[in-house]
mmCIF file of C-alpha atoms and ligand atoms in Angstrom:
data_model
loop_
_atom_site.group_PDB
_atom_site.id
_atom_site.type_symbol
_atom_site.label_atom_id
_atom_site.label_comp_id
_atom_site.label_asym_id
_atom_site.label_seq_id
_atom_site.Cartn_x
_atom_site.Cartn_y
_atom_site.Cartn_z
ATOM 1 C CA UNK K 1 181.762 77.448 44.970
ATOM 2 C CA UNK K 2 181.183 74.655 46.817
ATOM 3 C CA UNK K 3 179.348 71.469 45.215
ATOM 4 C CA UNK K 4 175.582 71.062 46.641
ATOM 5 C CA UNK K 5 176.292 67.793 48.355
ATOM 6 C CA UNK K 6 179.348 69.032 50.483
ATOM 7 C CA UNK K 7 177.477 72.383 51.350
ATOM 8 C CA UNK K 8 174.326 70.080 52.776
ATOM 9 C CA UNK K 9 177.428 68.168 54.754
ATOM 10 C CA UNK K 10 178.398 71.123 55.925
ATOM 11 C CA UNK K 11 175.142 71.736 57.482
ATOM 12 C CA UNK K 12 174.791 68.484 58.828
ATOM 13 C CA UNK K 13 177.999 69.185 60.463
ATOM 14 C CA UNK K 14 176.609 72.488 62.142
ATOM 15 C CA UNK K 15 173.621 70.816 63.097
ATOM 16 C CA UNK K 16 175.334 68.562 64.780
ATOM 17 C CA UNK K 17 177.902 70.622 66.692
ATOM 18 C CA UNK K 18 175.267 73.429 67.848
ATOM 19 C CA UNK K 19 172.374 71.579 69.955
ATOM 20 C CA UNK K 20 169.132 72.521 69.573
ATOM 21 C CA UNK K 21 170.354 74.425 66.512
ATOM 22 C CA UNK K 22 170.156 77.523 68.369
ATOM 23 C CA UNK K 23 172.396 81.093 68.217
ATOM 24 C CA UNK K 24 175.721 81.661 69.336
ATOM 25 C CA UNK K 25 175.598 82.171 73.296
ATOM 26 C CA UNK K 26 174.870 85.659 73.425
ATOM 27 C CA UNK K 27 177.193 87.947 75.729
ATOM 28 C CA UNK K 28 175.778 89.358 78.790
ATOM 29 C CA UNK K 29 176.347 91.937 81.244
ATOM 30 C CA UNK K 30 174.922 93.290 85.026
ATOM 31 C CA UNK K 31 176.000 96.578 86.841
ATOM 32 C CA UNK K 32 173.751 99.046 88.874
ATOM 33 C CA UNK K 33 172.874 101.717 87.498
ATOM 34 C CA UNK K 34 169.473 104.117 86.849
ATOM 35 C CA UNK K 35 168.789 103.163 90.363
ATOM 36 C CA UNK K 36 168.618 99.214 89.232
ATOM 37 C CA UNK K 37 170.134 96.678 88.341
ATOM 38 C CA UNK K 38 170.609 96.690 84.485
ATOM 39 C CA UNK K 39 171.090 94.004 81.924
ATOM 40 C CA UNK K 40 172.485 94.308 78.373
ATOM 41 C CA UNK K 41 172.176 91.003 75.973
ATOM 42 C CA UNK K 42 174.332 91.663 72.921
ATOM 43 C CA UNK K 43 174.196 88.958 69.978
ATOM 44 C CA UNK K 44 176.518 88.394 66.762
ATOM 45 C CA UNK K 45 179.585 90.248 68.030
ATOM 46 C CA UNK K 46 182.785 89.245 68.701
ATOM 47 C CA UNK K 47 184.545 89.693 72.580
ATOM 48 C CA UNK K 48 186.436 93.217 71.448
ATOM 49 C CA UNK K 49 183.888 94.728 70.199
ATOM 50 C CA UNK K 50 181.354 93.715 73.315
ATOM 51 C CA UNK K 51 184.450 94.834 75.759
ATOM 52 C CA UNK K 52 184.601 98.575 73.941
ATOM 53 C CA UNK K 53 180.808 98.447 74.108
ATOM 54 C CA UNK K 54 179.810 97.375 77.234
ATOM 55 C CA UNK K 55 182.752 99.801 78.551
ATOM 56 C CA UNK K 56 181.269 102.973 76.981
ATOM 57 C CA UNK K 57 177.555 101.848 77.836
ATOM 58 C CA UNK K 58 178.777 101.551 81.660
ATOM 59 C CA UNK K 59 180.633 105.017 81.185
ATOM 60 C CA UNK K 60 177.438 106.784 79.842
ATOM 61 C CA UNK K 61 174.807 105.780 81.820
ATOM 62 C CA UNK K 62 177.468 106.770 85.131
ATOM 63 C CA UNK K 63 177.397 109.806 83.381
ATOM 64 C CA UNK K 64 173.618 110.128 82.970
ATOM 65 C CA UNK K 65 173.005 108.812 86.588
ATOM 66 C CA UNK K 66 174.914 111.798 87.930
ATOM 67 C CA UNK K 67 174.195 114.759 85.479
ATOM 68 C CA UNK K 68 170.226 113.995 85.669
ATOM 69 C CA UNK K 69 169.771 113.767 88.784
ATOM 70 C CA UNK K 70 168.059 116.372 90.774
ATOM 71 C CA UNK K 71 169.828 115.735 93.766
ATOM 72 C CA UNK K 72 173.553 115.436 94.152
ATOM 73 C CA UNK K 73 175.945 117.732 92.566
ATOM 74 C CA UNK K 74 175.777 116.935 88.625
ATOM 75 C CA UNK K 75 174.761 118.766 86.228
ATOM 76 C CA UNK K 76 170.663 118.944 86.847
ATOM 77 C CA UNK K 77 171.238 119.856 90.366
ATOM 78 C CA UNK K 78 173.596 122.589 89.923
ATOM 79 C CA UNK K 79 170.808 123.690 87.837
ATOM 80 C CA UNK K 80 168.474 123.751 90.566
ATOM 81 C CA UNK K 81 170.956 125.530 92.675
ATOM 82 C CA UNK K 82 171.202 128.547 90.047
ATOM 83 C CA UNK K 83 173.808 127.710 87.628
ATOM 84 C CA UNK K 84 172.988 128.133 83.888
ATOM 85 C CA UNK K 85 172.021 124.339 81.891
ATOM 86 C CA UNK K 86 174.105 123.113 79.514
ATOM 87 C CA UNK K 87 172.934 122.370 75.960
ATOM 88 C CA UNK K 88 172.648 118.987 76.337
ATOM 89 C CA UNK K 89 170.918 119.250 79.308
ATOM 90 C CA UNK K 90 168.739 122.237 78.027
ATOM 91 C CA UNK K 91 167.491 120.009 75.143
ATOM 92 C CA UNK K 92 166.215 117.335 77.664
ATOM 93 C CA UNK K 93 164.503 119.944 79.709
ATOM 94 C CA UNK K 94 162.866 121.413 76.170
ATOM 95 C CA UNK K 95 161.536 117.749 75.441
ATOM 96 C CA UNK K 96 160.084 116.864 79.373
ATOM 97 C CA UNK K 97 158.608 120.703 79.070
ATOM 98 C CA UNK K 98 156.891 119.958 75.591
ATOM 99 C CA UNK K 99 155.678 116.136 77.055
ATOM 100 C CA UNK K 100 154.775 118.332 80.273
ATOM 101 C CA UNK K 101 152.274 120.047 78.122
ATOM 102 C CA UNK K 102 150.805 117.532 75.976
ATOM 103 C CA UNK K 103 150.126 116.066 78.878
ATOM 104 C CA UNK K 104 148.035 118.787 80.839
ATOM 105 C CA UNK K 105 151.209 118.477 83.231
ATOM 106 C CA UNK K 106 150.094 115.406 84.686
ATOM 107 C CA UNK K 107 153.632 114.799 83.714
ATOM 108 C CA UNK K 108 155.410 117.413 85.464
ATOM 109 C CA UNK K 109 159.180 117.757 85.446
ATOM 110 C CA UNK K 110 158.606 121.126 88.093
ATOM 111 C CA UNK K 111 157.985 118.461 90.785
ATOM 112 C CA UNK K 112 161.205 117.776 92.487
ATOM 113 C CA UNK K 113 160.265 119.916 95.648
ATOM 114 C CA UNK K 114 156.910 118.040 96.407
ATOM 115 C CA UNK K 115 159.151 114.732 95.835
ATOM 116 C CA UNK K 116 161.632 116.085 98.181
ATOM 117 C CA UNK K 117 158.641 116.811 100.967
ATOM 118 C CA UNK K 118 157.382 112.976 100.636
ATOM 119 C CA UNK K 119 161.303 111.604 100.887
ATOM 120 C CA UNK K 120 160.779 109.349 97.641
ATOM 121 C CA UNK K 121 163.781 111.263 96.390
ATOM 122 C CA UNK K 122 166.188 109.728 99.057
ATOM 123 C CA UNK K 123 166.926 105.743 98.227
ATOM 124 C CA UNK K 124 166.872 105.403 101.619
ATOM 125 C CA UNK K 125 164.050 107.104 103.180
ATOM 126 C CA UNK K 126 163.345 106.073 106.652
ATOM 127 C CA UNK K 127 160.279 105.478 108.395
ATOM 128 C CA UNK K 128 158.122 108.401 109.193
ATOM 129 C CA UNK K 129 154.780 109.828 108.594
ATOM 130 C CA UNK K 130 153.538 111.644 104.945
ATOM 131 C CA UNK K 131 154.197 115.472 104.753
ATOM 132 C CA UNK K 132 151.321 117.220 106.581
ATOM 133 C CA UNK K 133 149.022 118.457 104.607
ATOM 134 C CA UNK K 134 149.888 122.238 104.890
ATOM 135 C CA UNK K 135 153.491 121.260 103.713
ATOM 136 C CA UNK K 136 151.429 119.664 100.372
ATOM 137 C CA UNK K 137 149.334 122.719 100.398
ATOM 138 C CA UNK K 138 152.187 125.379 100.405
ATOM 139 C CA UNK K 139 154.013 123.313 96.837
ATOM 140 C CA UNK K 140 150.301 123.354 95.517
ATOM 141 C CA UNK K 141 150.173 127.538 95.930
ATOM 142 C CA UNK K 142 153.919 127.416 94.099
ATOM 143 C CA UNK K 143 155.069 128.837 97.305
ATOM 144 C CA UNK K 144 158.133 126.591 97.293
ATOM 145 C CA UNK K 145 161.337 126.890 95.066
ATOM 146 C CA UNK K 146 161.184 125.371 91.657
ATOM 147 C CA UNK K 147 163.558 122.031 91.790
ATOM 148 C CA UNK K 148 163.070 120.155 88.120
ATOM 149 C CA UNK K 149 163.246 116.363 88.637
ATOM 150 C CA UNK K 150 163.506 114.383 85.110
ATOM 151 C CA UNK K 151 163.013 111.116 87.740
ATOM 152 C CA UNK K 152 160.052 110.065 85.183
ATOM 153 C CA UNK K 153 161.447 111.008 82.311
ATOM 154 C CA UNK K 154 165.538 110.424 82.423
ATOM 155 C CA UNK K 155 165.426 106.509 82.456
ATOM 156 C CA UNK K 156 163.997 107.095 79.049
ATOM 157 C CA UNK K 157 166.383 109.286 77.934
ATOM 158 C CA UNK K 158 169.122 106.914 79.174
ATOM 159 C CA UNK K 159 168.029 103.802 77.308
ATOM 160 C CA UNK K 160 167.527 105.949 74.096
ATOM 161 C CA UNK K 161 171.348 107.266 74.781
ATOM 162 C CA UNK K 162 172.128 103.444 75.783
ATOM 163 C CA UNK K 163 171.065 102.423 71.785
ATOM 164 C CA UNK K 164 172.984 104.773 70.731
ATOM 165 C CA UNK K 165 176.147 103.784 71.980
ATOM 166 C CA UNK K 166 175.508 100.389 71.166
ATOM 167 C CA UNK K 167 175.255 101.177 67.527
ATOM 168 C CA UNK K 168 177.973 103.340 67.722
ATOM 169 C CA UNK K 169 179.914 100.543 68.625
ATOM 170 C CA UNK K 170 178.130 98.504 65.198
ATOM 171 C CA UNK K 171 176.250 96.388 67.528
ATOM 172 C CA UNK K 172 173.106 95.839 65.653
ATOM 173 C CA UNK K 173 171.525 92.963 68.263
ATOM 174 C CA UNK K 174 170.907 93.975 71.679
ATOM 175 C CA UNK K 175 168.550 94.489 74.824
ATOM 176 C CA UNK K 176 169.146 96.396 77.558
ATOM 177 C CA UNK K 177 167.346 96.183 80.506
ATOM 178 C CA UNK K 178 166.976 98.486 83.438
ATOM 179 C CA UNK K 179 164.451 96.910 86.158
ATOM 180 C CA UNK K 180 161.834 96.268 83.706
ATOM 181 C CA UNK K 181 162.122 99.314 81.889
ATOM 182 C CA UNK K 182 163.756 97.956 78.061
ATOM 183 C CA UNK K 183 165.319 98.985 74.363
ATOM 184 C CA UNK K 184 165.531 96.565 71.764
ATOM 185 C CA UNK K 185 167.875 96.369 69.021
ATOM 186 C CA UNK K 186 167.488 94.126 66.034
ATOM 187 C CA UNK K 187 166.975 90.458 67.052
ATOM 188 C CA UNK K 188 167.924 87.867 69.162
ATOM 189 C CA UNK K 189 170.113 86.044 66.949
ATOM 190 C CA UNK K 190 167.692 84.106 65.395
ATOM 191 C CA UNK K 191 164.688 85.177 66.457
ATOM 192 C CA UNK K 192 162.425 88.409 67.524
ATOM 193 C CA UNK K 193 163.174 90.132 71.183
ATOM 194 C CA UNK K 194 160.227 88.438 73.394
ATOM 195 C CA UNK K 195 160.084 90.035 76.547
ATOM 196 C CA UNK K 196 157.647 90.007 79.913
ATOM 197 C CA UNK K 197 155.897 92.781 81.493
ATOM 198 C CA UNK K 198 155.765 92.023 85.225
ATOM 199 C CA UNK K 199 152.546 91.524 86.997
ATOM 200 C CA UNK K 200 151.889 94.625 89.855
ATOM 201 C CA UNK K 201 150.476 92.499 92.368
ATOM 202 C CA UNK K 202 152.311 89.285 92.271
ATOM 203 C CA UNK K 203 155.434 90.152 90.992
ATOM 204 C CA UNK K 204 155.239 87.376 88.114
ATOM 205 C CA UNK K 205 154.931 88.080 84.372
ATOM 206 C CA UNK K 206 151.000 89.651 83.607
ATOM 207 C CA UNK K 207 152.198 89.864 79.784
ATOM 208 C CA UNK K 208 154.543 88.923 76.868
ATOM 209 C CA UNK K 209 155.498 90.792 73.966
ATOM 210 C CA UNK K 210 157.498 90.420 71.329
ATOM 211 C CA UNK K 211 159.834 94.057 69.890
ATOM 212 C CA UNK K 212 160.698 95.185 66.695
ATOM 213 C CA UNK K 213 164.631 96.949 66.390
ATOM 214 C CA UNK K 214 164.381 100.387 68.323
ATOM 215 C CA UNK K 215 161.277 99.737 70.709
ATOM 216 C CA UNK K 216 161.228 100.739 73.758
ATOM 217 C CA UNK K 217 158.938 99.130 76.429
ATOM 218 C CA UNK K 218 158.151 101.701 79.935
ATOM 219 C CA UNK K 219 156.303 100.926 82.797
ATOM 220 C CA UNK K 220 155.281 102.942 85.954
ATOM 221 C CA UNK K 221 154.276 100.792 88.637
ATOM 222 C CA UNK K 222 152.700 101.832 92.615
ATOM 223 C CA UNK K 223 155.220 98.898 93.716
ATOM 224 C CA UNK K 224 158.707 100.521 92.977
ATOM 225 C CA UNK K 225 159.045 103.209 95.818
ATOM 226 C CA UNK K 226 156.939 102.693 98.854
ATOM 227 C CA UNK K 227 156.349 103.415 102.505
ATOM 228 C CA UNK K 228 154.237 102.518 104.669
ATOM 229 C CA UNK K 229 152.751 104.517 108.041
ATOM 230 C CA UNK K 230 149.606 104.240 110.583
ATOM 231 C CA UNK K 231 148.748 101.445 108.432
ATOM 232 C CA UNK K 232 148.795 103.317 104.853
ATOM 233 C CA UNK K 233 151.183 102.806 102.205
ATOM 234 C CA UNK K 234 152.290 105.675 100.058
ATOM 235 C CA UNK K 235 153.934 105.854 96.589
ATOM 236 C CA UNK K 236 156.549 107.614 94.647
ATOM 237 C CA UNK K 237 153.807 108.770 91.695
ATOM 238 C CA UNK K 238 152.537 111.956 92.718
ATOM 239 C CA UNK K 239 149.161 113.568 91.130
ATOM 240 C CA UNK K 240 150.531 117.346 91.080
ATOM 241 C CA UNK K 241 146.686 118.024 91.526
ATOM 242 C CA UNK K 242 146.156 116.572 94.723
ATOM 243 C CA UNK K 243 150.186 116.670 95.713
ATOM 244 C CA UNK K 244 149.325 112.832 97.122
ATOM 245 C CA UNK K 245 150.168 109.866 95.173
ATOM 246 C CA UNK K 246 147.569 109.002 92.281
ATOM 247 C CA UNK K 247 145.208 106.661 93.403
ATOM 248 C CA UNK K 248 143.409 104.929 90.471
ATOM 249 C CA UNK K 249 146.609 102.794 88.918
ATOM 250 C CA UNK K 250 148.898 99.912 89.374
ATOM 251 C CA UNK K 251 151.078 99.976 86.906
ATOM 252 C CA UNK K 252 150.884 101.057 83.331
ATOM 253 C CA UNK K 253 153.471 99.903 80.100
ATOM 254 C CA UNK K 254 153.529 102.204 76.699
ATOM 255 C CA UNK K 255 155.624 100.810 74.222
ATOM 256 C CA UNK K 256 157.209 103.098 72.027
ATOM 257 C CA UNK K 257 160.274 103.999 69.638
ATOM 258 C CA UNK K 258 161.207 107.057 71.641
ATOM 259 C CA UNK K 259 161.931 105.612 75.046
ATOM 260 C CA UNK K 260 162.017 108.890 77.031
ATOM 261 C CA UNK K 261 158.648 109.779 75.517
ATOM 262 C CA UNK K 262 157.262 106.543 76.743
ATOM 263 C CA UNK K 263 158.917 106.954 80.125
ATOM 264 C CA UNK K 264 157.041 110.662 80.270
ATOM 265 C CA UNK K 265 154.002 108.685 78.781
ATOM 266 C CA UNK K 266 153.879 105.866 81.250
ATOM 267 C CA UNK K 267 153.998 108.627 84.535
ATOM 268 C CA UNK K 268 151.291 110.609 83.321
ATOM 269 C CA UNK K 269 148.755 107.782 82.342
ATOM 270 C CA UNK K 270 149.237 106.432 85.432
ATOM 271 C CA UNK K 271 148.255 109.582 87.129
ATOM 272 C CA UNK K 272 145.719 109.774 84.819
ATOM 273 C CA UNK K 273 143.351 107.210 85.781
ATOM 274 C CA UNK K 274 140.557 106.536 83.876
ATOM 275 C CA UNK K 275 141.205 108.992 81.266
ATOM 276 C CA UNK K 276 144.721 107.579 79.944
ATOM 277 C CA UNK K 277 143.604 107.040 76.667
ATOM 278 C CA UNK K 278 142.703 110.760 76.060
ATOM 279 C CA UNK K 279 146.561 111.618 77.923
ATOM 280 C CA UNK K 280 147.823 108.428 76.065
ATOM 281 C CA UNK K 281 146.012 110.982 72.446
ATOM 282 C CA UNK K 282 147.655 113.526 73.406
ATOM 283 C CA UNK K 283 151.071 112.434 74.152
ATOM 284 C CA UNK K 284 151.426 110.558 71.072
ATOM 285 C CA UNK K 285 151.616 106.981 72.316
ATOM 286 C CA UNK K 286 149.240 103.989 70.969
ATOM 287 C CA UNK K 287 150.590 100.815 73.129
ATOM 288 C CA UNK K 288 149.603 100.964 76.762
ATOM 289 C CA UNK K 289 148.687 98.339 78.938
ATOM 290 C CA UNK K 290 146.907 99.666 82.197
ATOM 291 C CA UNK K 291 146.103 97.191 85.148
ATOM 292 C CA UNK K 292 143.921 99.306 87.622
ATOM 293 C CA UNK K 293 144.188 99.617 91.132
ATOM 294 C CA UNK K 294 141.116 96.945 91.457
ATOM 295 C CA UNK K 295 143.069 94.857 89.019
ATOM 296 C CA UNK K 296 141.435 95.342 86.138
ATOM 297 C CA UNK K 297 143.429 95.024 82.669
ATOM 298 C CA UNK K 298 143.067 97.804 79.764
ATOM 299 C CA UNK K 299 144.845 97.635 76.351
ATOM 300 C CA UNK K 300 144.551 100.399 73.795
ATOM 301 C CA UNK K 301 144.079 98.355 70.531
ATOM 302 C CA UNK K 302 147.275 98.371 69.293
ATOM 303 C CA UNK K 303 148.738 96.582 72.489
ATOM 304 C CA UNK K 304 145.445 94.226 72.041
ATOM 305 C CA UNK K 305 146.840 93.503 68.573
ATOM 306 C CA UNK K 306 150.228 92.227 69.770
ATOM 307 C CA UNK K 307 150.571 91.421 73.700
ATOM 308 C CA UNK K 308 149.960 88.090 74.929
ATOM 309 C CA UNK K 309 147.988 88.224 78.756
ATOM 310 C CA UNK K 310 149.260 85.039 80.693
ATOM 311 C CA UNK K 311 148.576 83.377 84.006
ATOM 312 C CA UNK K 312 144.638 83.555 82.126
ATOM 313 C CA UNK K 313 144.376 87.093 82.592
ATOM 314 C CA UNK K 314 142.273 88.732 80.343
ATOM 315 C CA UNK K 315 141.375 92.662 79.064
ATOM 316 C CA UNK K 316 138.083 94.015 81.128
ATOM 317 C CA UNK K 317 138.311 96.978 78.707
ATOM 318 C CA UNK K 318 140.020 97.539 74.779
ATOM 319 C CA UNK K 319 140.426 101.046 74.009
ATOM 320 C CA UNK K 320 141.357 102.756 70.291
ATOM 321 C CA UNK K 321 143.301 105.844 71.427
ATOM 322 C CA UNK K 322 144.376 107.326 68.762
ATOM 323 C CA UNK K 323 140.261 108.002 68.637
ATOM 324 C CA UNK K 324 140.427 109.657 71.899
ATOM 325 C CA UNK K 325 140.407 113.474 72.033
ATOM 326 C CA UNK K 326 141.215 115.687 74.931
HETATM 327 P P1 LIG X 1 160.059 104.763 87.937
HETATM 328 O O1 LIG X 1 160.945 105.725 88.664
HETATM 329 O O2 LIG X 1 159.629 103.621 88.773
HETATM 330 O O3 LIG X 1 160.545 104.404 86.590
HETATM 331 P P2 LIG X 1 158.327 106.817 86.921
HETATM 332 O O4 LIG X 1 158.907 106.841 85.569
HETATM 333 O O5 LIG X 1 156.842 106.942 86.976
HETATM 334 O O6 LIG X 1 158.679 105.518 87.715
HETATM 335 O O7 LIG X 1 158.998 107.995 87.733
HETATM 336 C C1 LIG X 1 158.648 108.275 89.065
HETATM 337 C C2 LIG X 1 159.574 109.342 89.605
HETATM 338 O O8 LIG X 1 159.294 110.590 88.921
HETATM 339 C C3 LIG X 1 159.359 109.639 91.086
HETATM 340 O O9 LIG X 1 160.288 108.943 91.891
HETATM 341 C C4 LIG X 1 159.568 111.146 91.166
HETATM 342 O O10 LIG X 1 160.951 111.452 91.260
HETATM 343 C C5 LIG X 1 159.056 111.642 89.841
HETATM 344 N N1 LIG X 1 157.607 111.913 89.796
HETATM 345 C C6 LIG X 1 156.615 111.507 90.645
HETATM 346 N N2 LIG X 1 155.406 111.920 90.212
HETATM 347 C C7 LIG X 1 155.633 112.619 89.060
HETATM 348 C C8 LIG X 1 154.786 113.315 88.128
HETATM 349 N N3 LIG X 1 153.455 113.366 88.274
HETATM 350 N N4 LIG X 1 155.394 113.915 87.074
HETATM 351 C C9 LIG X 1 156.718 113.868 86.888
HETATM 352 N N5 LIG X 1 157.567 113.244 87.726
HETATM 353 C C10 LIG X 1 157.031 112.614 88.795
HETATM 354 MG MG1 LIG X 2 158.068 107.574 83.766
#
C-alpha cells in the first residue's frame, strides 16, 4: 500500500501533468453514413480496442444503410419488389407495424410510394413542381403498389444496433451522432453526456440536455429535406391524411431508451400537430420538445424537468402526457 503522503504526491503529480484536470482525450471518428455525416466519441479505451470498434460500427451501419433502404437493391427493397423478408428484417417491420398502430398510422411505414411521387426519396431531387394532386389522390384511394419505407424509423434502429456493437466491443463510454439524431453510452469520462438540440429556424442550439447511459435523443425537423417551387417550399414529412407535408410543426425531439421507437415517435408527433401529447400517450414516449411552425416551444413535463431552453427561449405551453388519452 502506498503511505498517505506519497499517494497525495502522486496526485499532485497528475494534477500537474493533466491541465485543467480533465479526461483522457477522448477518440473520435467521422464517416457518412444514415444519409449524414456521423460522429462517434468513445472514452476510457485503449487504440485496439477503438480500431476493432470503430471498424465493426462502420461495417454495420454500411450494412444497415443498404438493407433498409427502400430503394436500391438491399434487402428492404427486394422486399418491395416481391421477394420474401428475412427475419431480421421481418422483426423491424413487426416493430414499425406495432408503432404504426399506436400511432393511428400517423407513423406509417406503407408510405414509400407517396415519398417516391414527391421525389424526397432521391438525395438528389431536382427542381420541379409537387405531384399533382390526382397523383396524391390515387396513393390516398391505395390505388398504388405498397412500397414500405422504414426512412422514419431505421435511423433509430441503426443507433440502437450502433450501441450494441459498441458494447460488444466492451466500450462502456460513447456517443454517436448521426446529424443530430444521438445514443449515449455511460459518460463522458468524467462527467454526464451534455448534448444540444438544434434550433429549426436558425440553425443554432434551441436546447441542452444532459443523457443518462442508453438514451437516445430523435428529432424530426421541416428543415432536413426541402424544395422549393412557384414560391412554396415543401418537406419530406408527409401527413398520410392529406398526402402533403404536415403543416403545424418545425421540429420535434423525444428522448428515449429505445432509439427506433423515438425515431417512429418523433415522425408522428410532428405530423401530429397540436395533439402530440395524446400520439406522444399512445406511443409510449414522455420527453418531447415541440417548437411549432409559429415558433412556439412545448415540453411535456418530463423534458420541462430536465432540458435547459437557451438563446432566452422559453416554453409557451408544459404538457403532462402520460395524462393524455387518445
Ligand atoms: P429524418 O429523415 O430527417 O430523420 P424522419 O425520421 O421524420 O426525419 O423521417 C422522414 C422520412 O420518413 C422521409 O424522408 C420519408 O422517407 C419517410 N416519411 C415521411 N413521412 C412519413 C410518415 N408520416 N410516416 C412514416 N414515414 C414517413
Ligand atoms: Mg423519425
Amino acid at each position: 500500500m502506498i503511505p498517505a503522503r506519497a499517494s497525495s504526491l502522486v496526485l499532485a503529480l497528475l494534477l500537474v501533468s493533466v491541465p485543467g484536470c480533465t479526461a483522457p482525450a477522448p477518440t473520435v471518428d467521422r464517416f457518412p453514413a444514415l444519409g449524414t455525416l456521423v460522429e462517434v466519441t468513445l472514452h476510457d479505451v485503449d487504440a485496439a480496442t477503438a480500431t476493432a470498434a470503430l471498424r465493426a460500427l462502420r461495417t454495420a451501419l454500411s450494412d444497415m444503410d443498404e438493407n433498409w433502404s427502400a430503394w436500391g437493391d438491399g434487402a428492404l427493397a427486394q422486399f418491395n419488389a416481391g421477394s420474401p423478408a428475412d427475419p431480421a428484417l421481418a422483426e423491424l417491420m413487426a416493430d414499425a407495424e406495432t408503432m404504426a398502430t399506436a400511432s393511428g398510422r400517423l407513423f406509417e411505414p406503407r408510405i414509400g410510394a407517396l415519398v417516391e411521387l414527391w421525389g424526397f426519396h432521391d438525395g438528389e431531387r431536382r427542381p420541379g413542381p409537387p405531384p399533382d394532386a390526382d397523383a396524391i389522390q390515387a396513393w390516398l384511394d391505395g390505388a398504388l403498389p405498397v412500397r414500405v419505407d422504414l426512412g422514419a424509423y431505421a435511423k433509430g434502429a441503426a443507433l440502437t444496433r450502433a450501441a450494441e456493437v459498441l458494447r460488444e466491443h466492451g466500450i462502456s463510454n460513447a456517443l454517436v451522432n448521426a446529424g443530430g439524431d444521438i445514443v449515449a453510452l455511460g459518460d463522458a469520462g468524467n462527467r454526464a453526456w451534455h448534448v444540444g438540440i438544434r434550433h429549426p429556424r436558425t440553425a443554432g442550439v434551441l436546447a441542452g440536455i444532459t443523457l443518462a447511459d442508453g438514451e437516445a435523443v430523435l428529432t424530426s425537423g421541416d428543415y432536413e429535406r426541402t424544395f422549393e417551387w412557384a414560391d412554396a417550399r415543401y418537406h419530406h414529412i408527409l401527413d398520410p391524411r392529406t398526402g402533403r407535408p404536415a403543416p403545424a410543426t418545425a421540429s420535434i425531439t423525444v428522448i428515449a431508451r429505445d432509439a427506433a421507437h423515438a425515431d417512429a415517435a418523433a415522425t408522428a408527433l410532428f405530423v401530429a400537430g397540436e395533439d402530440w401529447p395524446e400520439v406522444a400517450a399512445a406511443m409510449g414516449v414522455d420527453t418531447v420538445l415541440r417548437v411549432a411552425a409559429d415558433g412556439r416551444i412545448e415540453l411535456s413535463a418530463a423534458m420541462a424537468a430536465r432540458v435547459d431552453l437557451l438563446q432566452g427561449a422559453t416554453a409557451a405551453r408544459i404538457v403532462n402526457v402520460t395524462a393524455a388519452t387518445r
